[in-house]
Short mmCIF file of N, CA and C in Angstrom, two decimals:
data_model
loop_
_atom_site.label_atom_id
_atom_site.label_comp_id
_atom_site.label_asym_id
_atom_site.label_seq_id
_atom_site.Cartn_x
_atom_site.Cartn_y
_atom_site.Cartn_z
N MET A 213 18.14 19.65 -20.89
CA MET A 213 18.75 18.46 -20.33
C MET A 213 17.69 17.46 -19.85
N ASP A 214 16.49 17.97 -19.48
CA ASP A 214 15.43 17.08 -19.03
C ASP A 214 15.03 16.09 -20.11
N SER A 215 15.18 16.47 -21.38
CA SER A 215 14.78 15.58 -22.47
C SER A 215 15.68 14.34 -22.52
N LEU A 216 16.88 14.41 -21.96
CA LEU A 216 17.76 13.26 -21.95
C LEU A 216 17.45 12.29 -20.82
N LEU A 217 16.66 12.72 -19.86
CA LEU A 217 16.30 11.86 -18.74
C LEU A 217 15.18 10.90 -19.16
N PRO A 218 15.19 9.69 -18.60
CA PRO A 218 14.14 8.72 -18.96
C PRO A 218 12.78 9.16 -18.42
N PRO A 219 11.70 8.69 -19.04
CA PRO A 219 10.36 9.04 -18.54
C PRO A 219 10.14 8.40 -17.16
N ILE A 220 9.30 9.04 -16.37
CA ILE A 220 9.00 8.53 -15.03
C ILE A 220 7.90 7.47 -15.17
N PRO A 221 8.17 6.24 -14.74
CA PRO A 221 7.15 5.19 -14.85
C PRO A 221 5.95 5.46 -13.94
N ALA A 222 4.85 4.82 -14.26
CA ALA A 222 3.62 4.98 -13.48
C ALA A 222 3.68 4.07 -12.27
N LYS A 223 4.38 4.52 -11.23
CA LYS A 223 4.49 3.79 -9.98
C LYS A 223 4.16 4.74 -8.85
N ARG A 224 3.80 4.17 -7.71
CA ARG A 224 3.49 5.01 -6.55
C ARG A 224 4.76 5.41 -5.79
N TYR A 225 5.69 4.48 -5.60
CA TYR A 225 6.91 4.75 -4.85
C TYR A 225 8.14 4.32 -5.65
N PHE A 226 9.25 5.07 -5.42
CA PHE A 226 10.51 4.78 -6.09
C PHE A 226 11.60 4.71 -5.03
N THR A 227 12.52 3.75 -5.19
CA THR A 227 13.66 3.66 -4.28
C THR A 227 14.67 4.75 -4.62
N ILE A 228 15.62 4.96 -3.74
CA ILE A 228 16.61 6.00 -3.97
C ILE A 228 17.46 5.67 -5.20
N GLY A 229 17.72 4.39 -5.44
CA GLY A 229 18.47 4.00 -6.63
C GLY A 229 17.70 4.29 -7.91
N GLU A 230 16.40 4.00 -7.90
CA GLU A 230 15.56 4.29 -9.08
C GLU A 230 15.50 5.78 -9.33
N VAL A 231 15.35 6.57 -8.27
CA VAL A 231 15.28 8.03 -8.43
C VAL A 231 16.61 8.56 -8.97
N GLY A 232 17.71 7.99 -8.48
CA GLY A 232 19.01 8.41 -8.99
C GLY A 232 19.13 8.19 -10.49
N GLU A 233 18.65 7.03 -10.97
CA GLU A 233 18.69 6.75 -12.41
C GLU A 233 17.73 7.64 -13.19
N LEU A 234 16.52 7.87 -12.63
CA LEU A 234 15.52 8.69 -13.32
C LEU A 234 15.94 10.16 -13.42
N CYS A 235 16.74 10.61 -12.44
CA CYS A 235 17.09 12.03 -12.38
C CYS A 235 18.55 12.31 -12.73
N GLY A 236 19.34 11.27 -12.94
CA GLY A 236 20.75 11.47 -13.28
C GLY A 236 21.56 12.02 -12.13
N VAL A 237 21.25 11.56 -10.90
CA VAL A 237 21.91 12.04 -9.70
C VAL A 237 22.25 10.83 -8.83
N LYS A 238 23.40 10.86 -8.20
CA LYS A 238 23.81 9.75 -7.33
C LYS A 238 23.05 9.79 -6.01
N PRO A 239 22.84 8.60 -5.39
CA PRO A 239 22.08 8.54 -4.14
C PRO A 239 22.62 9.42 -3.01
N HIS A 240 23.95 9.55 -2.88
CA HIS A 240 24.47 10.39 -1.80
C HIS A 240 24.11 11.85 -2.01
N VAL A 241 23.98 12.26 -3.28
CA VAL A 241 23.57 13.63 -3.59
C VAL A 241 22.11 13.83 -3.19
N LEU A 242 21.27 12.83 -3.47
CA LEU A 242 19.86 12.91 -3.08
C LEU A 242 19.72 13.04 -1.57
N ARG A 243 20.51 12.28 -0.82
CA ARG A 243 20.44 12.37 0.64
C ARG A 243 20.88 13.76 1.13
N TYR A 244 21.88 14.33 0.47
CA TYR A 244 22.32 15.68 0.82
C TYR A 244 21.22 16.70 0.50
N TRP A 245 20.61 16.56 -0.66
CA TRP A 245 19.55 17.50 -1.05
C TRP A 245 18.38 17.45 -0.09
N GLU A 246 18.10 16.29 0.52
CA GLU A 246 17.03 16.20 1.51
C GLU A 246 17.29 17.15 2.68
N GLN A 247 18.56 17.33 3.02
CA GLN A 247 18.91 18.23 4.11
C GLN A 247 18.78 19.69 3.69
N GLU A 248 19.05 19.97 2.44
CA GLU A 248 19.07 21.34 1.96
C GLU A 248 17.71 21.86 1.48
N PHE A 249 16.88 20.97 0.97
CA PHE A 249 15.57 21.36 0.42
C PHE A 249 14.48 20.71 1.27
N THR A 250 13.78 21.53 2.04
CA THR A 250 12.78 21.00 2.97
C THR A 250 11.59 20.37 2.25
N GLN A 251 11.40 20.68 0.97
CA GLN A 251 10.30 20.10 0.21
C GLN A 251 10.49 18.61 -0.04
N LEU A 252 11.71 18.15 0.01
CA LEU A 252 11.99 16.73 -0.22
C LEU A 252 11.85 15.97 1.09
N ARG A 253 10.79 15.20 1.20
CA ARG A 253 10.52 14.40 2.38
C ARG A 253 10.09 13.00 1.97
N PRO A 254 11.04 12.16 1.54
CA PRO A 254 10.64 10.80 1.16
C PRO A 254 10.15 10.01 2.37
N VAL A 255 9.27 9.07 2.11
CA VAL A 255 8.78 8.19 3.17
C VAL A 255 9.93 7.27 3.56
N LYS A 256 10.12 7.08 4.85
CA LYS A 256 11.17 6.16 5.31
C LYS A 256 10.50 4.95 5.94
N ARG A 257 10.93 3.80 5.51
CA ARG A 257 10.36 2.55 6.02
C ARG A 257 11.43 1.77 6.76
N ARG A 258 11.22 0.48 6.90
CA ARG A 258 12.18 -0.37 7.63
C ARG A 258 13.61 -0.10 7.22
N GLY A 259 14.47 -0.06 8.20
CA GLY A 259 15.89 0.13 7.91
C GLY A 259 16.21 1.49 7.32
N ASN A 260 15.34 2.47 7.54
CA ASN A 260 15.53 3.83 7.00
C ASN A 260 15.60 3.88 5.47
N ARG A 261 14.95 2.92 4.82
CA ARG A 261 14.91 2.94 3.35
C ARG A 261 13.98 4.06 2.89
N ARG A 262 14.46 4.80 1.92
CA ARG A 262 13.69 5.93 1.40
C ARG A 262 12.83 5.49 0.23
N TYR A 263 11.61 5.98 0.21
CA TYR A 263 10.70 5.75 -0.91
C TYR A 263 10.14 7.10 -1.34
N TYR A 264 10.47 7.48 -2.57
CA TYR A 264 10.05 8.76 -3.11
C TYR A 264 8.76 8.59 -3.91
N GLN A 265 7.92 9.62 -3.86
CA GLN A 265 6.71 9.63 -4.66
C GLN A 265 6.96 10.43 -5.94
N ARG A 266 6.04 10.30 -6.88
CA ARG A 266 6.20 10.92 -8.20
C ARG A 266 6.47 12.42 -8.11
N HIS A 267 5.72 13.13 -7.25
CA HIS A 267 5.92 14.58 -7.16
C HIS A 267 7.31 14.93 -6.65
N GLU A 268 7.88 14.05 -5.81
CA GLU A 268 9.24 14.30 -5.32
C GLU A 268 10.27 14.05 -6.42
N VAL A 269 10.02 13.06 -7.26
CA VAL A 269 10.92 12.80 -8.40
C VAL A 269 10.91 14.01 -9.33
N MET A 270 9.73 14.56 -9.57
CA MET A 270 9.63 15.74 -10.44
C MET A 270 10.34 16.94 -9.80
N MET A 271 10.22 17.08 -8.47
CA MET A 271 10.89 18.17 -7.79
C MET A 271 12.41 18.00 -7.87
N ILE A 272 12.89 16.77 -7.74
CA ILE A 272 14.33 16.51 -7.84
C ILE A 272 14.82 16.89 -9.24
N ARG A 273 14.03 16.60 -10.24
CA ARG A 273 14.41 17.01 -11.60
C ARG A 273 14.48 18.53 -11.72
N LYS A 274 13.55 19.24 -11.06
CA LYS A 274 13.59 20.71 -11.06
C LYS A 274 14.87 21.20 -10.37
N ILE A 275 15.17 20.61 -9.21
CA ILE A 275 16.36 21.00 -8.46
C ILE A 275 17.61 20.74 -9.30
N ARG A 276 17.65 19.58 -9.92
CA ARG A 276 18.79 19.22 -10.76
C ARG A 276 18.96 20.23 -11.90
N GLY A 277 17.85 20.61 -12.52
CA GLY A 277 17.90 21.59 -13.60
C GLY A 277 18.41 22.94 -13.12
N LEU A 278 17.94 23.36 -11.96
CA LEU A 278 18.38 24.65 -11.41
C LEU A 278 19.88 24.63 -11.10
N LEU A 279 20.35 23.54 -10.48
CA LEU A 279 21.75 23.47 -10.07
C LEU A 279 22.70 23.19 -11.23
N TYR A 280 22.39 22.17 -12.02
CA TYR A 280 23.32 21.72 -13.04
C TYR A 280 23.18 22.45 -14.37
N ASP A 281 21.94 22.72 -14.77
CA ASP A 281 21.73 23.33 -16.09
C ASP A 281 21.75 24.85 -16.05
N GLN A 282 21.13 25.43 -15.00
CA GLN A 282 21.03 26.89 -14.94
C GLN A 282 22.10 27.54 -14.06
N GLY A 283 22.89 26.73 -13.36
CA GLY A 283 24.03 27.26 -12.61
C GLY A 283 23.70 27.92 -11.29
N PHE A 284 22.54 27.63 -10.70
CA PHE A 284 22.20 28.19 -9.40
C PHE A 284 23.06 27.58 -8.30
N THR A 285 23.28 28.35 -7.23
CA THR A 285 23.88 27.78 -6.03
C THR A 285 22.78 27.06 -5.25
N ILE A 286 23.15 26.33 -4.21
CA ILE A 286 22.15 25.63 -3.39
C ILE A 286 21.14 26.63 -2.83
N SER A 287 21.63 27.72 -2.23
CA SER A 287 20.71 28.70 -1.64
C SER A 287 19.88 29.40 -2.72
N GLY A 288 20.47 29.67 -3.86
CA GLY A 288 19.73 30.28 -4.96
C GLY A 288 18.65 29.35 -5.49
N ALA A 289 18.98 28.07 -5.61
CA ALA A 289 18.00 27.08 -6.06
C ALA A 289 16.88 26.93 -5.04
N ARG A 290 17.24 26.97 -3.76
CA ARG A 290 16.24 26.88 -2.69
C ARG A 290 15.25 28.05 -2.80
N ASN A 291 15.78 29.26 -2.99
CA ASN A 291 14.92 30.44 -3.12
C ASN A 291 14.05 30.36 -4.36
N LYS A 292 14.65 29.96 -5.47
CA LYS A 292 13.90 29.85 -6.73
C LYS A 292 12.79 28.80 -6.60
N LEU A 293 13.08 27.69 -5.95
CA LEU A 293 12.10 26.63 -5.75
C LEU A 293 10.95 27.12 -4.89
N GLN A 294 11.25 27.91 -3.85
CA GLN A 294 10.20 28.47 -3.01
C GLN A 294 9.32 29.43 -3.82
N GLU A 295 9.93 30.21 -4.71
CA GLU A 295 9.17 31.10 -5.59
C GLU A 295 8.23 30.30 -6.49
N LEU A 296 8.76 29.21 -7.07
CA LEU A 296 7.95 28.38 -7.96
C LEU A 296 6.79 27.73 -7.22
N VAL A 297 7.05 27.25 -6.00
CA VAL A 297 5.99 26.64 -5.20
C VAL A 297 4.93 27.68 -4.87
N GLN A 298 5.35 28.88 -4.50
CA GLN A 298 4.42 29.96 -4.18
C GLN A 298 3.57 30.31 -5.40
N MET A 299 4.19 30.39 -6.57
CA MET A 299 3.44 30.69 -7.80
C MET A 299 2.44 29.59 -8.10
N ASP A 300 2.84 28.32 -7.90
CA ASP A 300 1.92 27.20 -8.12
C ASP A 300 0.73 27.28 -7.18
N ARG A 301 0.98 27.62 -5.92
CA ARG A 301 -0.12 27.74 -4.95
C ARG A 301 -1.09 28.84 -5.36
N GLU A 302 -0.54 29.99 -5.73
CA GLU A 302 -1.41 31.10 -6.15
C GLU A 302 -2.20 30.74 -7.39
N LEU A 303 -1.55 30.06 -8.32
CA LEU A 303 -2.24 29.65 -9.54
C LEU A 303 -3.34 28.65 -9.23
N SER A 304 -3.07 27.68 -8.34
CA SER A 304 -4.09 26.68 -8.02
C SER A 304 -5.23 27.31 -7.24
N ARG A 305 -4.94 28.31 -6.41
CA ARG A 305 -6.02 29.00 -5.69
C ARG A 305 -6.92 29.74 -6.66
N SER A 306 -6.32 30.47 -7.57
CA SER A 306 -7.14 31.23 -8.53
C SER A 306 -7.90 30.29 -9.45
N THR A 307 -7.30 29.18 -9.82
CA THR A 307 -7.97 28.21 -10.68
C THR A 307 -9.11 27.53 -9.94
N SER A 308 -8.90 27.17 -8.66
CA SER A 308 -9.94 26.45 -7.93
C SER A 308 -11.15 27.34 -7.66
N PHE A 309 -10.96 28.65 -7.54
CA PHE A 309 -12.10 29.54 -7.36
C PHE A 309 -12.85 29.73 -8.67
N ASN A 310 -12.13 29.75 -9.78
CA ASN A 310 -12.78 29.95 -11.07
C ASN A 310 -13.40 28.68 -11.62
N ASP A 311 -12.79 27.54 -11.33
CA ASP A 311 -13.27 26.26 -11.85
C ASP A 311 -13.53 25.32 -10.69
N PRO A 312 -14.79 25.12 -10.31
CA PRO A 312 -15.08 24.29 -9.14
C PRO A 312 -14.70 22.84 -9.33
N LEU A 313 -14.45 22.40 -10.55
CA LEU A 313 -14.09 21.01 -10.78
C LEU A 313 -12.59 20.81 -10.93
N SER A 314 -11.80 21.87 -10.72
CA SER A 314 -10.35 21.72 -10.81
C SER A 314 -9.85 20.89 -9.65
N VAL A 315 -8.73 20.21 -9.87
CA VAL A 315 -8.22 19.28 -8.87
C VAL A 315 -6.79 19.65 -8.55
N ASP A 316 -6.47 19.83 -7.25
CA ASP A 316 -5.07 20.04 -6.87
C ASP A 316 -4.51 18.72 -6.35
N SER A 317 -3.24 18.71 -5.94
CA SER A 317 -2.58 17.45 -5.58
C SER A 317 -3.23 16.77 -4.37
N SER A 318 -3.68 17.55 -3.39
CA SER A 318 -4.31 16.92 -2.22
C SER A 318 -5.65 16.31 -2.61
N ASP A 319 -6.38 16.98 -3.52
CA ASP A 319 -7.64 16.41 -4.00
C ASP A 319 -7.38 15.13 -4.79
N ALA A 320 -6.31 15.12 -5.56
CA ALA A 320 -5.99 13.94 -6.35
C ALA A 320 -5.71 12.75 -5.45
N GLU A 321 -5.01 12.99 -4.32
CA GLU A 321 -4.75 11.90 -3.39
C GLU A 321 -6.05 11.39 -2.78
N LEU A 322 -6.94 12.31 -2.41
CA LEU A 322 -8.23 11.89 -1.86
C LEU A 322 -9.01 11.08 -2.89
N MET A 323 -8.96 11.50 -4.14
CA MET A 323 -9.69 10.80 -5.19
C MET A 323 -9.08 9.44 -5.46
N ASP A 324 -7.75 9.32 -5.34
CA ASP A 324 -7.10 8.01 -5.49
C ASP A 324 -7.59 7.05 -4.42
N VAL A 325 -7.71 7.55 -3.19
CA VAL A 325 -8.22 6.72 -2.10
C VAL A 325 -9.64 6.30 -2.39
N ALA A 326 -10.47 7.24 -2.83
CA ALA A 326 -11.86 6.92 -3.15
C ALA A 326 -11.93 5.90 -4.27
N ASP A 327 -11.11 6.06 -5.29
CA ASP A 327 -11.10 5.10 -6.41
C ASP A 327 -10.70 3.71 -5.95
N SER A 328 -9.67 3.63 -5.08
CA SER A 328 -9.22 2.31 -4.62
C SER A 328 -10.28 1.64 -3.76
N GLN A 329 -10.97 2.42 -2.93
CA GLN A 329 -12.02 1.84 -2.10
C GLN A 329 -13.17 1.34 -2.96
N VAL A 330 -13.51 2.09 -3.97
CA VAL A 330 -14.60 1.69 -4.85
C VAL A 330 -14.23 0.44 -5.62
N SER A 331 -13.00 0.38 -6.14
CA SER A 331 -12.61 -0.77 -6.95
C SER A 331 -12.52 -2.04 -6.12
N GLU A 332 -12.32 -1.90 -4.80
CA GLU A 332 -12.25 -3.06 -3.93
C GLU A 332 -13.63 -3.62 -3.58
N ALA A 333 -14.67 -2.85 -3.84
CA ALA A 333 -16.02 -3.31 -3.52
C ALA A 333 -16.31 -4.57 -4.33
N GLN A 334 -16.77 -5.62 -3.64
CA GLN A 334 -17.01 -6.89 -4.32
C GLN A 334 -18.37 -6.87 -5.00
N GLY A 335 -18.43 -7.54 -6.15
CA GLY A 335 -19.69 -7.72 -6.86
C GLY A 335 -20.16 -6.50 -7.64
N ALA A 336 -19.40 -5.42 -7.63
CA ALA A 336 -19.83 -4.23 -8.36
C ALA A 336 -19.36 -4.33 -9.80
N THR A 337 -20.25 -3.99 -10.72
CA THR A 337 -19.85 -3.97 -12.12
C THR A 337 -18.98 -2.75 -12.35
N GLN A 338 -18.33 -2.71 -13.50
CA GLN A 338 -17.45 -1.57 -13.79
C GLN A 338 -18.25 -0.28 -13.87
N GLU A 339 -19.45 -0.32 -14.43
CA GLU A 339 -20.27 0.88 -14.52
C GLU A 339 -20.68 1.36 -13.14
N GLN A 340 -21.03 0.43 -12.26
CA GLN A 340 -21.41 0.80 -10.90
C GLN A 340 -20.22 1.42 -10.17
N ALA A 341 -19.05 0.82 -10.37
CA ALA A 341 -17.85 1.32 -9.71
C ALA A 341 -17.53 2.73 -10.18
N LEU A 342 -17.64 2.99 -11.50
CA LEU A 342 -17.37 4.33 -12.02
C LEU A 342 -18.36 5.34 -11.48
N GLY A 343 -19.63 4.96 -11.42
CA GLY A 343 -20.65 5.85 -10.89
C GLY A 343 -20.40 6.16 -9.42
N ALA A 344 -20.05 5.14 -8.64
CA ALA A 344 -19.77 5.34 -7.22
C ALA A 344 -18.53 6.21 -7.04
N SER A 345 -17.52 5.97 -7.86
CA SER A 345 -16.29 6.76 -7.77
C SER A 345 -16.58 8.22 -8.06
N PHE A 346 -17.38 8.49 -9.07
CA PHE A 346 -17.71 9.87 -9.43
C PHE A 346 -18.47 10.55 -8.30
N SER A 347 -19.43 9.84 -7.70
CA SER A 347 -20.21 10.46 -6.62
C SER A 347 -19.33 10.72 -5.40
N ILE A 348 -18.42 9.83 -5.09
CA ILE A 348 -17.51 10.03 -3.95
C ILE A 348 -16.59 11.22 -4.23
N GLN A 349 -16.08 11.32 -5.45
CA GLN A 349 -15.22 12.44 -5.81
C GLN A 349 -15.99 13.75 -5.71
N GLU A 350 -17.25 13.73 -6.14
CA GLU A 350 -18.08 14.92 -6.06
C GLU A 350 -18.27 15.34 -4.61
N GLU A 351 -18.53 14.36 -3.73
CA GLU A 351 -18.70 14.65 -2.31
C GLU A 351 -17.42 15.21 -1.71
N LEU A 352 -16.28 14.65 -2.08
CA LEU A 352 -15.01 15.15 -1.56
C LEU A 352 -14.77 16.60 -1.98
N LEU A 353 -15.08 16.92 -3.22
CA LEU A 353 -14.92 18.30 -3.70
C LEU A 353 -15.86 19.24 -2.95
N GLN A 354 -17.10 18.79 -2.68
CA GLN A 354 -18.04 19.62 -1.92
C GLN A 354 -17.53 19.85 -0.51
N ILE A 355 -16.98 18.81 0.11
CA ILE A 355 -16.44 18.95 1.46
C ILE A 355 -15.27 19.92 1.46
N ARG A 356 -14.40 19.81 0.43
CA ARG A 356 -13.27 20.73 0.33
C ARG A 356 -13.76 22.17 0.21
N ASP A 357 -14.78 22.37 -0.63
CA ASP A 357 -15.32 23.72 -0.81
C ASP A 357 -15.90 24.25 0.50
N LEU A 358 -16.61 23.41 1.23
CA LEU A 358 -17.17 23.83 2.52
C LEU A 358 -16.08 24.20 3.50
N LEU A 359 -15.02 23.38 3.53
CA LEU A 359 -13.91 23.66 4.44
C LEU A 359 -13.20 24.94 4.05
N THR A 360 -13.04 25.17 2.74
CA THR A 360 -12.39 26.38 2.27
C THR A 360 -13.22 27.60 2.63
N ILE A 361 -14.50 27.54 2.39
CA ILE A 361 -15.39 28.65 2.72
C ILE A 361 -15.42 28.85 4.22
N GLY A 362 -15.57 27.74 4.98
CA GLY A 362 -15.60 27.82 6.44
C GLY A 362 -14.30 28.34 7.00
N GLY A 363 -13.17 27.90 6.42
CA GLY A 363 -11.87 28.38 6.90
C GLY A 363 -11.70 29.85 6.69
N SER A 364 -12.10 30.37 5.52
CA SER A 364 -11.95 31.81 5.27
C SER A 364 -12.94 32.60 6.11
N HIS A 365 -14.14 32.04 6.36
CA HIS A 365 -15.14 32.71 7.19
C HIS A 365 -14.64 32.79 8.63
N ASN A 366 -14.07 31.69 9.13
CA ASN A 366 -13.56 31.68 10.49
C ASN A 366 -12.41 32.68 10.66
N GLN A 367 -11.59 32.83 9.64
CA GLN A 367 -10.49 33.78 9.73
C GLN A 367 -11.02 35.21 9.76
N ALA A 368 -12.12 35.45 9.03
CA ALA A 368 -12.69 36.80 9.01
C ALA A 368 -13.26 37.16 10.37
N ILE A 369 -13.80 36.17 11.09
CA ILE A 369 -14.39 36.42 12.41
C ILE A 369 -13.31 36.74 13.42
N ILE A 370 -12.20 36.03 13.33
CA ILE A 370 -11.09 36.26 14.27
C ILE A 370 -10.48 37.58 13.95
#
C-alpha cells in the first residue's frame, strides 16, 4: 500500500494537512495517534499548529501500514513499533562501533547545523565551504566518539 502513497518532498517541516495527504490519513486521526504513539511529537508553534519532520512522516506511514494493511490493533501496533525502534537502535549501535564514519539521525542533525553554518559564511568559495564542512563533521564525530567512550567508562565506574 505504501507504493500508492506520494513521495515525501525534500522539506524540513510539514503541516498536518500535508502529512494527511502524504500518508493517506485524516488530520483528526493524526491528532489521535499522537496520543497513542509517544514517538509522534510534532513541533507546535503559534496557535498550536503542528509541524511534522520527515522522520515523523515516515513513522506515520509505518503506523498506517501496521494498522490498515497488516491489521494490528492500536496496542499491537504500539508494541510492534517499539520492537522496530529497539531493533534500529541495536543495529545503529553495532554499525557505529564497526564503522566509525557511520551516521545516525542525531549525527545527521548535527551535520545539518554544521553545513548551514558553513554555507552562511561570507566570502567563502564552494571548495572552502566543503572543506570546512567536512572538518566540522569530522570534529563532531570525534566528539560523539569521546562522549560514547566516556559515557560507557563512567557507567563502568559507577
